[in-house]
Amino acid sequence: MNETVSPARGIHGVISVPGDKSISHRYAMLGSIAEGTSNVFNFSSGADCHSTLACMKALGVSHTFTKKEGHDVLTIEGVGLHGLHRPAAVLDAGNSGSTIRMLSGILAAQSFETTIAGDESLARRPMRRIMQPLTEMGARITAKDGQFPPLEICGSPLRGIDYQLPVPSAQVKSCVLLAGLYADGETVVRENISTRDHTEIALRELGADIQLEPRLTRLRGGKQLSAKTLIVPGDLSSAAFFIIAALILPESDVILSNVGLNPTRTALLDILRSMGANIKLLHVEEANGELTGNLQVQTSRVRGGTIDGALTAAVIDEIPILAVLGAASQDGLIIRNASELRIKETDRIETIAENLRRMNVRVSTTEDGLEIPGNQRFHATEVDSHGDHRIAMAFAIAALAAEHASVIQGAEAASVSFPEFYETLRHATR
Ligand code: S3P
């Protein structure tokens, strides 16, 4: 599908974004293996989280969506740690790396065999990073060419391990912790660089035997989880597109309501503010151990700078839209230590660079990053998402700053995390 995006002077009003994708995946999985009925408010509308729900359904967990007091509520009938059933067919994770990597931790411990696969993009994403620790725990997994989906997982009894993450990945950390729920003894996960901690927080909320320390988590297996009412905050990574649109367009003043502000996710806000962005936090609250709040963002002169090291890992999902900001910034943006971008839904170093160049924006790439000179204009043209949701949305925002209308090819990819994106954009722009 092609979407035409016209230039805009600014972003206005109050915008709400879908429920956080990372948290929704975790609530779908943990609600399914908890004992009792969980009601989940503001579950992500994105296709990725619905892939997780469909997998859980195929494993015997029923769920319904209803409206309660004007809110959409997902009700999950948890079956307990040992209540999943062998699925009748191959599990389909769709486009979702989180689904396949995290769910594999649960599947590895079942008393049956499963095969889990996904779309063409997922079939190219490396799985050795989860196969290695799961195998150490006693799992039996085979993959295409030893590392790609489909994964054939033959459930086995697992034992706890002490695991140092070789890459900063919350998906891998979560996979090991989910397997740890079933494992004999204690599972310890250590990280050099902090990654998002939604799994640890959710496990604590649902009553797991878990201890959280900085960059270290201990979990004792065998304890049942208890169902709970869960509220998903809005997704800061989705809000990022509107935050940066507001910053770069000349006449913006917008509120992003009810956005997740977990400190492992807010490096984006710190970076932007340190570069001169006018972003205010209003009305911060907590629910289920997760912070949420409203953000007010106004047009700002953003300096640009360098993002590297642990900071890169903390904003890895926001790099496509940060690259767009970089071109519009005063001094440009250098992104380093971002080799993980090459194994996301697309090789994002290449898909970002290709689309910037289509818009006549100068950029150079390195093995693990991008260099984007500042003070550049976006030339209206056709850009291509290559089926990657964050590329589609980032370049729709770049198109707002061009002189004429642009076309986003493969625009439908946005629905992986934000099906309402273009409608929200049309309402918010002037
Ligand atoms: C996610 C972790 C990150 C992130 C992805 C969602 C999660 O991936 O890029 O979009 O929900 O745990 P990695 O774990 O591969 O870094």
Short mmCIF file of C-alpha atoms and ligand atoms in Angstrom, two decimals:
data_model
loop_
_atom_site.label_atom_id
_atom_site.label_comp_id
_atom_site.label_asym_id
_atom_site.label_seq_id
_atom_site.Cartn_x
_atom_site.Cartn_y
_atom_site.Cartn_z
CA MET A 1 0.00 0.00 0.00
CA ASN A 2 1.20 3.51 -0.86
CA GLU A 3 0.44 6.37 1.51
CA THR A 4 0.76 9.98 0.40
CA VAL A 5 2.04 12.32 3.09
CA SER A 6 1.71 16.08 2.59
CA PRO A 7 3.95 18.70 4.20
CA ALA A 8 2.81 20.22 7.51
CA ARG A 9 3.66 23.33 9.56
CA GLY A 10 3.25 21.65 12.93
CA ILE A 11 1.85 18.94 15.23
CA HIS A 12 -0.94 19.92 17.63
CA GLY A 13 -3.53 18.66 20.11
CA VAL A 14 -3.48 15.63 22.37
CA ILE A 15 -2.20 12.41 20.84
CA SER A 16 -2.55 8.95 22.28
CA VAL A 17 -0.40 6.11 21.02
CA PRO A 18 -1.06 2.33 21.24
CA GLY A 19 -0.20 0.36 24.35
CA ASP A 20 3.49 -0.46 24.70
CA LYS A 21 4.49 -3.31 22.40
CA SER A 22 7.15 -4.76 24.71
CA ILE A 23 4.89 -4.75 27.77
CA SER A 24 1.90 -6.13 25.82
CA HIS A 25 3.93 -9.17 24.67
CA ARG A 26 4.96 -9.87 28.25
CA TYR A 27 1.45 -9.51 29.67
CA ALA A 28 0.08 -11.81 26.93
CA MET A 29 2.63 -14.52 27.72
CA LEU A 30 2.66 -14.18 31.50
CA GLY A 31 -1.15 -13.80 31.76
CA SER A 32 -1.41 -17.06 29.80
CA ILE A 33 0.80 -19.07 32.16
CA ALA A 34 -0.49 -17.43 35.36
CA GLU A 35 -3.25 -19.07 37.42
CA GLY A 36 -6.58 -17.27 37.01
CA THR A 37 -8.11 -14.57 34.82
CA SER A 38 -6.10 -11.43 33.96
CA ASN A 39 -7.75 -8.29 32.60
CA VAL A 40 -5.33 -6.24 30.51
CA PHE A 41 -6.18 -2.60 29.71
CA ASN A 42 -4.74 -0.76 26.69
CA PHE A 43 -3.16 -3.87 25.10
CA SER A 44 -1.19 -2.94 21.97
CA SER A 45 -3.24 -2.84 18.75
CA GLY A 46 -0.08 -3.74 16.80
CA ALA A 47 0.03 -6.92 14.71
CA ASP A 48 3.12 -8.17 16.59
CA CYS A 49 1.29 -8.44 19.92
CA HIS A 50 -1.64 -10.11 18.19
CA SER A 51 0.83 -12.70 16.87
CA THR A 52 1.75 -13.46 20.48
CA LEU A 53 -1.92 -13.75 21.45
CA ALA A 54 -2.58 -16.07 18.49
CA CYS A 55 0.36 -18.29 19.53
CA MET A 56 -0.95 -18.46 23.11
CA LYS A 57 -4.39 -19.37 21.76
CA ALA A 58 -2.89 -22.16 19.65
CA LEU A 59 -1.27 -23.39 22.88
CA GLY A 60 -4.73 -23.63 24.51
CA VAL A 61 -5.14 -20.24 26.22
CA SER A 62 -8.42 -18.46 25.46
CA HIS A 63 -8.80 -14.70 25.44
CA THR A 64 -11.53 -12.17 24.60
CA PHE A 65 -11.65 -8.45 23.88
CA THR A 66 -14.55 -6.50 25.41
CA LYS A 67 -15.36 -2.88 26.24
CA LYS A 68 -15.53 -1.92 29.92
CA GLU A 69 -16.39 1.67 30.85
CA GLY A 70 -15.28 2.84 27.40
CA HIS A 71 -11.95 0.98 27.54
CA ASP A 72 -10.91 -2.04 25.47
CA VAL A 73 -10.09 -4.87 27.83
CA LEU A 74 -8.26 -8.06 26.97
CA THR A 75 -9.28 -10.92 29.25
CA ILE A 76 -6.85 -13.84 29.37
CA GLU A 77 -7.89 -17.15 30.93
CA GLY A 78 -4.56 -18.20 32.42
CA VAL A 79 -3.87 -21.94 32.52
CA GLY A 80 -1.01 -21.99 35.04
CA LEU A 81 2.63 -22.91 34.40
CA HIS A 82 1.79 -26.45 33.31
CA GLY A 83 -1.54 -25.94 31.50
CA LEU A 84 -0.39 -25.30 27.91
CA HIS A 85 -1.30 -27.87 25.23
CA ARG A 86 0.55 -29.08 22.18
CA PRO A 87 -0.55 -26.84 19.25
CA ALA A 88 -2.21 -28.48 16.24
CA ALA A 89 -0.01 -26.61 13.76
CA VAL A 90 3.19 -24.59 13.42
CA LEU A 91 3.07 -21.48 15.65
CA ASP A 92 3.18 -18.27 13.61
CA ALA A 93 5.17 -15.39 15.16
CA GLY A 94 4.53 -13.22 12.07
CA ASN A 95 7.04 -10.34 11.94
CA SER A 96 7.74 -10.44 15.66
CA GLY A 97 11.23 -11.11 17.03
CA SER A 98 9.93 -10.62 20.57
CA THR A 99 7.29 -13.34 20.10
CA ILE A 100 9.65 -16.01 18.80
CA ARG A 101 12.58 -15.20 21.10
CA MET A 102 10.64 -14.83 24.34
CA LEU A 103 8.07 -17.57 23.74
CA SER A 104 10.86 -20.04 22.98
CA GLY A 105 11.83 -19.81 26.66
CA ILE A 106 8.39 -21.10 27.63
CA LEU A 107 8.19 -23.68 24.83
CA ALA A 108 11.58 -25.15 25.77
CA ALA A 109 10.14 -26.33 29.08
CA GLN A 110 6.91 -27.96 27.88
CA SER A 111 6.19 -31.67 27.78
CA PHE A 112 5.52 -31.53 24.02
CA GLU A 113 7.21 -30.52 20.80
CA THR A 114 6.48 -27.30 18.90
CA THR A 115 7.61 -25.60 15.74
CA ILE A 116 7.58 -21.82 15.64
CA ALA A 117 8.07 -19.82 12.44
CA GLY A 118 7.34 -16.36 11.07
CA ASP A 119 7.35 -14.20 7.96
CA GLU A 120 10.18 -13.68 5.45
CA SER A 121 11.84 -10.98 7.57
CA LEU A 122 11.73 -13.10 10.73
CA ALA A 123 13.18 -16.04 8.81
CA ARG A 124 16.39 -13.99 8.39
CA ARG A 125 16.77 -13.04 12.07
CA PRO A 126 19.39 -14.83 14.19
CA MET A 127 18.18 -17.18 16.93
CA ARG A 128 21.50 -18.57 18.16
CA ARG A 129 21.45 -15.94 20.88
CA ILE A 130 18.48 -17.71 22.53
CA MET A 131 19.33 -21.26 21.46
CA GLN A 132 22.67 -21.09 23.24
CA PRO A 133 21.44 -20.30 26.80
CA LEU A 134 18.34 -22.49 26.41
CA THR A 135 20.51 -25.42 25.35
CA GLU A 136 22.70 -24.80 28.39
CA MET A 137 19.51 -25.10 30.48
CA GLY A 138 18.78 -28.50 28.93
CA ALA A 139 16.55 -27.52 25.97
CA ARG A 140 16.60 -29.31 22.63
CA ILE A 141 16.18 -26.88 19.72
CA THR A 142 16.98 -27.11 16.05
CA ALA A 143 16.91 -24.23 13.58
CA LYS A 144 17.31 -23.72 9.85
CA ASP A 145 21.05 -23.56 9.07
CA GLY A 146 21.62 -23.88 12.80
CA GLN A 147 20.34 -20.37 13.55
CA PHE A 148 17.25 -19.18 11.67
CA PRO A 149 13.50 -19.78 12.10
CA PRO A 150 11.61 -22.05 11.95
CA LEU A 151 12.69 -23.36 15.34
CA GLU A 152 11.80 -26.91 16.30
CA ILE A 153 11.62 -27.03 20.06
CA CYS A 154 11.40 -30.36 21.81
CA GLY A 155 10.32 -29.52 25.37
CA SER A 156 12.52 -30.92 28.17
CA PRO A 157 13.08 -30.54 31.91
CA LEU A 158 15.30 -27.47 32.42
CA ARG A 159 17.88 -26.49 35.04
CA GLY A 160 18.73 -22.98 36.21
CA ILE A 161 21.89 -21.34 34.87
CA ASP A 162 24.01 -18.31 35.68
CA TYR A 163 24.05 -16.45 32.37
CA GLN A 164 26.00 -13.40 31.30
CA LEU A 165 24.29 -11.79 28.27
CA PRO A 166 26.84 -11.57 25.41
CA VAL A 167 24.71 -8.90 23.62
CA PRO A 168 22.54 -6.26 25.28
CA SER A 169 19.17 -7.85 24.45
CA ALA A 170 16.01 -7.72 26.54
CA GLN A 171 14.53 -10.42 24.34
CA VAL A 172 17.33 -12.84 25.23
CA LYS A 173 17.21 -11.86 28.91
CA SER A 174 13.43 -12.41 28.94
CA CYS A 175 13.71 -15.73 27.14
CA VAL A 176 16.12 -17.05 29.80
CA LEU A 177 13.94 -15.73 32.65
CA LEU A 178 10.78 -17.28 31.19
CA ALA A 179 12.58 -20.61 30.87
CA GLY A 180 13.80 -20.04 34.42
CA LEU A 181 10.18 -20.07 35.66
CA TYR A 182 10.14 -23.79 34.84
CA ALA A 183 13.74 -24.62 35.68
CA ASP A 184 15.05 -26.57 38.59
CA GLY A 185 16.84 -24.21 41.01
CA GLU A 186 17.92 -20.63 40.48
CA THR A 187 18.40 -18.82 37.17
CA VAL A 188 20.65 -15.76 37.21
CA VAL A 189 20.93 -13.31 34.31
CA ARG A 190 23.69 -10.69 34.27
CA GLU A 191 24.06 -7.81 31.83
CA ASN A 192 26.93 -5.37 31.17
CA ILE A 193 24.58 -2.81 29.64
CA SER A 194 21.08 -2.40 31.12
CA THR A 195 18.24 -3.30 28.80
CA ARG A 196 14.49 -2.77 29.24
CA ASP A 197 13.31 -4.50 32.42
CA HIS A 198 9.61 -5.00 31.70
CA THR A 199 9.83 -8.79 32.11
CA GLU A 200 11.40 -8.54 35.55
CA ILE A 201 8.81 -5.96 36.69
CA ALA A 202 5.90 -8.02 35.33
CA LEU A 203 7.25 -11.21 36.93
CA ARG A 204 7.46 -9.43 40.28
CA GLU A 205 3.90 -8.08 39.84
CA LEU A 206 2.54 -11.58 39.19
CA GLY A 207 4.25 -13.05 42.24
CA ALA A 208 7.35 -14.80 40.83
CA ASP A 209 10.20 -15.62 43.21
CA ILE A 210 12.46 -12.93 41.76
CA GLN A 211 15.14 -10.57 43.04
CA LEU A 212 16.11 -7.49 41.03
CA GLU A 213 19.50 -5.83 41.39
CA PRO A 214 21.19 -3.41 39.02
CA ARG A 215 22.09 -5.43 35.87
CA LEU A 216 21.43 -8.71 37.67
CA THR A 217 18.24 -10.76 38.09
CA ARG A 218 17.75 -13.90 40.17
CA LEU A 219 14.70 -16.10 39.66
CA ARG A 220 13.80 -19.33 41.41
CA GLY A 221 11.79 -21.77 39.27
CA GLY A 222 8.65 -23.71 40.10
CA LYS A 223 6.47 -21.01 41.68
CA GLN A 224 3.07 -20.39 40.07
CA LEU A 225 2.20 -16.85 38.92
CA SER A 226 -1.10 -15.21 39.93
CA ALA A 227 -3.42 -13.42 37.50
CA LYS A 228 -3.91 -9.68 37.95
CA THR A 229 -5.46 -6.56 36.45
CA LEU A 230 -2.76 -5.04 34.24
CA ILE A 231 -2.59 -1.61 32.63
CA VAL A 232 -0.31 -1.12 29.62
CA PRO A 233 1.18 2.38 29.27
CA GLY A 234 1.36 4.03 25.83
CA ASP A 235 4.41 3.09 23.76
CA LEU A 236 7.22 5.66 24.02
CA SER A 237 8.84 4.15 20.91
CA SER A 238 5.63 4.95 18.97
CA ALA A 239 5.33 8.38 20.60
CA ALA A 240 8.92 9.04 19.39
CA PHE A 241 7.67 9.67 15.83
CA PHE A 242 5.36 12.46 17.01
CA ILE A 243 7.89 13.85 19.49
CA ILE A 244 10.44 14.31 16.72
CA ALA A 245 7.83 15.57 14.23
CA ALA A 246 6.88 18.23 16.78
CA LEU A 247 10.51 19.22 17.30
CA ILE A 248 11.41 19.63 13.62
CA LEU A 249 8.23 21.24 12.27
CA PRO A 250 8.19 25.03 12.74
CA GLU A 251 4.86 25.53 14.58
CA SER A 252 4.25 22.62 16.97
CA ASP A 253 2.86 22.34 20.47
CA VAL A 254 1.54 18.88 21.31
CA ILE A 255 0.72 16.66 24.26
CA LEU A 256 1.43 12.92 24.09
CA SER A 257 -0.82 11.40 26.70
CA ASN A 258 -0.21 8.40 28.94
CA VAL A 259 3.22 7.43 27.63
CA GLY A 260 5.34 4.77 29.34
CA LEU A 261 8.29 6.32 31.20
CA ASN A 262 10.14 3.27 32.48
CA PRO A 263 13.70 4.56 33.07
CA THR A 264 15.16 1.79 30.89
CA ARG A 265 13.23 3.31 27.97
CA THR A 266 13.56 7.07 28.46
CA ALA A 267 17.12 7.60 27.19
CA LEU A 268 15.49 9.08 24.08
CA LEU A 269 14.04 11.92 26.15
CA ASP A 270 17.36 12.52 27.93
CA ILE A 271 19.24 12.66 24.62
CA LEU A 272 16.73 15.02 23.02
CA ARG A 273 16.68 17.36 26.01
CA SER A 274 20.48 17.43 26.18
CA MET A 275 20.42 18.53 22.53
CA GLY A 276 18.05 21.41 23.28
CA ALA A 277 14.59 19.89 22.81
CA ASN A 278 11.72 21.50 24.69
CA ILE A 279 10.03 18.45 26.26
CA LYS A 280 8.16 18.64 29.57
CA LEU A 281 6.95 15.72 31.68
CA LEU A 282 3.49 16.30 33.13
CA HIS A 283 1.44 14.20 35.49
CA VAL A 284 3.63 11.12 36.15
CA GLU A 285 1.93 8.06 37.70
CA GLU A 286 2.72 4.41 38.37
CA ALA A 287 0.75 1.27 37.56
CA ASN A 288 1.95 -2.35 37.85
CA GLY A 289 5.46 -1.11 38.59
CA GLU A 290 5.65 0.90 35.34
CA LEU A 291 5.73 4.73 35.18
CA THR A 292 3.49 6.67 32.78
CA GLY A 293 2.99 10.35 32.12
CA ASN A 294 2.05 13.04 29.63
CA LEU A 295 4.71 14.74 27.52
CA GLN A 296 4.44 18.26 26.17
CA VAL A 297 6.65 18.85 23.13
CA GLN A 298 7.20 22.16 21.34
CA THR A 299 9.15 23.13 18.21
CA SER A 300 12.82 23.34 19.19
CA ARG A 301 16.19 24.07 17.73
CA VAL A 302 17.94 20.72 18.27
CA ARG A 303 21.74 20.73 18.16
CA GLY A 304 22.47 17.08 17.27
CA GLY A 305 25.59 15.24 18.48
CA THR A 306 26.87 11.69 18.92
CA ILE A 307 25.03 8.61 20.18
CA ASP A 308 27.27 5.69 21.08
CA GLY A 309 28.00 2.93 23.60
CA ALA A 310 25.28 2.03 26.11
CA LEU A 311 23.20 4.98 24.89
CA THR A 312 22.87 3.41 21.45
CA ALA A 313 21.52 0.19 22.99
CA ALA A 314 19.01 2.22 25.02
CA VAL A 315 17.52 3.92 21.93
CA ILE A 316 18.01 1.15 19.39
CA ASP A 317 14.33 1.19 18.28
CA GLU A 318 14.34 4.98 17.95
CA ILE A 319 17.38 5.22 15.63
CA PRO A 320 15.31 5.44 12.39
CA ILE A 321 13.45 8.53 13.62
CA LEU A 322 16.58 9.95 15.30
CA ALA A 323 18.30 9.74 11.91
CA VAL A 324 15.53 11.91 10.46
CA LEU A 325 16.03 14.39 13.31
CA GLY A 326 19.80 14.31 12.67
CA ALA A 327 19.37 15.64 9.14
CA ALA A 328 17.15 18.48 10.40
CA SER A 329 19.36 19.26 13.42
CA GLN A 330 21.87 22.07 13.62
CA ASP A 331 25.09 20.02 13.75
CA GLY A 332 24.01 16.59 12.50
CA LEU A 333 24.07 13.22 14.19
CA ILE A 334 26.69 10.47 14.47
CA ILE A 335 25.43 7.04 15.52
CA ARG A 336 27.98 4.42 16.58
CA ASN A 337 27.96 0.91 18.09
CA ALA A 338 24.65 0.15 16.38
CA SER A 339 25.49 -3.14 14.64
CA GLU A 340 22.24 -4.60 16.12
CA LEU A 341 20.42 -2.38 13.60
CA ARG A 342 21.64 -4.68 10.83
CA ILE A 343 19.58 -7.59 12.22
CA LYS A 344 16.29 -5.82 12.99
CA GLU A 345 13.14 -6.17 10.83
CA THR A 346 15.37 -4.89 8.00
CA ASP A 347 19.05 -3.95 7.92
CA ARG A 348 18.13 -0.54 9.29
CA ILE A 349 21.53 1.03 8.61
CA GLU A 350 20.89 0.38 4.90
CA THR A 351 17.15 1.14 4.84
CA ILE A 352 17.67 4.42 6.71
CA ALA A 353 20.53 5.47 4.42
CA GLU A 354 18.68 4.47 1.25
CA ASN A 355 15.60 6.49 2.12
CA LEU A 356 17.56 9.54 3.32
CA ARG A 357 19.41 9.52 -0.02
CA ARG A 358 16.12 9.23 -1.91
CA MET A 359 15.12 12.45 -0.11
CA ASN A 360 18.40 14.10 -1.21
CA VAL A 361 19.80 13.97 2.31
CA ARG A 362 23.53 13.29 2.62
CA VAL A 363 24.46 10.34 4.84
CA SER A 364 27.36 7.96 5.20
CA THR A 365 27.22 4.50 6.70
CA THR A 366 29.76 2.49 8.67
CA GLU A 367 29.67 -1.17 9.67
CA ASP A 368 27.93 -0.21 12.92
CA GLY A 369 26.44 3.21 12.40
CA LEU A 370 25.50 6.29 10.42
CA GLU A 371 26.81 9.83 10.02
CA ILE A 372 24.25 12.42 9.02
CA PRO A 373 25.31 16.04 8.51
CA GLY A 374 22.88 18.61 9.93
CA ASN A 375 20.94 21.50 8.52
CA GLN A 376 19.60 19.55 5.54
CA ARG A 377 16.26 19.73 3.75
CA PHE A 378 14.09 16.76 2.82
CA HIS A 379 13.24 16.55 -0.87
CA ALA A 380 9.71 15.21 -1.59
CA THR A 381 9.91 11.81 -3.32
CA GLU A 382 8.95 8.13 -3.04
CA VAL A 383 10.45 6.27 -0.08
CA ASP A 384 10.21 2.55 0.66
CA SER A 385 9.56 0.90 4.05
CA HIS A 386 10.96 -2.45 2.81
CA GLY A 387 8.24 -3.92 5.07
CA ASP A 388 9.73 -2.37 8.22
CA HIS A 389 7.26 -0.54 10.48
CA ARG A 390 9.75 1.88 12.00
CA ILE A 391 11.18 2.79 8.58
CA ALA A 392 7.66 3.50 7.22
CA MET A 393 6.83 5.79 10.15
CA ALA A 394 10.20 7.55 10.33
CA PHE A 395 10.03 8.52 6.66
CA ALA A 396 6.39 9.59 6.91
CA ILE A 397 7.66 12.12 9.48
CA ALA A 398 10.52 13.18 7.18
CA ALA A 399 7.88 13.68 4.46
CA LEU A 400 6.05 16.20 6.67
CA ALA A 401 9.14 18.42 6.49
CA ALA A 402 9.51 18.21 2.68
CA GLU A 403 8.31 20.93 0.29
CA HIS A 404 5.69 18.78 -1.53
CA ALA A 405 3.80 15.54 -0.94
CA SER A 406 5.80 12.29 -0.72
CA VAL A 407 4.75 8.68 -1.15
CA ILE A 408 5.54 5.97 1.40
CA GLN A 409 5.70 2.61 -0.39
CA GLY A 410 4.85 -0.38 1.81
CA ALA A 411 3.19 2.03 4.24
CA GLU A 412 1.04 -0.76 5.72
CA ALA A 413 4.11 -2.05 7.61
CA ALA A 414 3.28 0.55 10.30
CA SER A 415 0.49 -1.73 11.51
CA VAL A 416 3.08 -4.06 13.08
CA SER A 417 3.24 -1.64 16.02
CA PHE A 418 0.89 1.27 15.24
CA PRO A 419 -2.12 0.52 12.97
CA GLU A 420 -3.63 3.96 13.64
CA PHE A 421 -0.43 5.83 12.71
CA TYR A 422 -1.51 7.58 9.47
CA GLU A 423 -4.92 8.51 10.86
CA THR A 424 -3.28 9.94 13.98
CA LEU A 425 -0.83 11.84 11.77
CA ARG A 426 -3.64 13.33 9.68
CA HIS A 427 -5.50 14.52 12.78
CA ALA A 428 -2.43 16.00 14.46
CA THR A 429 -0.87 17.88 11.53
CA ARG A 430 -1.71 21.33 10.23
C1 S3P B 1 12.48 -5.67 22.73
C2 S3P B 1 13.85 -5.62 22.84
C3 S3P B 1 14.70 -5.03 21.80
C4 S3P B 1 13.90 -4.13 20.88
C5 S3P B 1 12.64 -4.79 20.41
C6 S3P B 1 11.75 -5.10 21.58
C7 S3P B 1 11.73 -6.29 23.82
O1 S3P B 1 15.26 -6.06 21.01
O2 S3P B 1 14.70 -3.73 19.79
O3 S3P B 1 11.95 -3.92 19.53
O4 S3P B 1 10.50 -6.12 23.88
O5 S3P B 1 12.35 -6.95 24.66
P1 S3P B 1 16.60 -6.85 21.45
O6 S3P B 1 16.29 -7.64 22.64
O7 S3P B 1 16.94 -7.72 20.27
O8 S3P B 1 17.63 -5.79 21.69
#
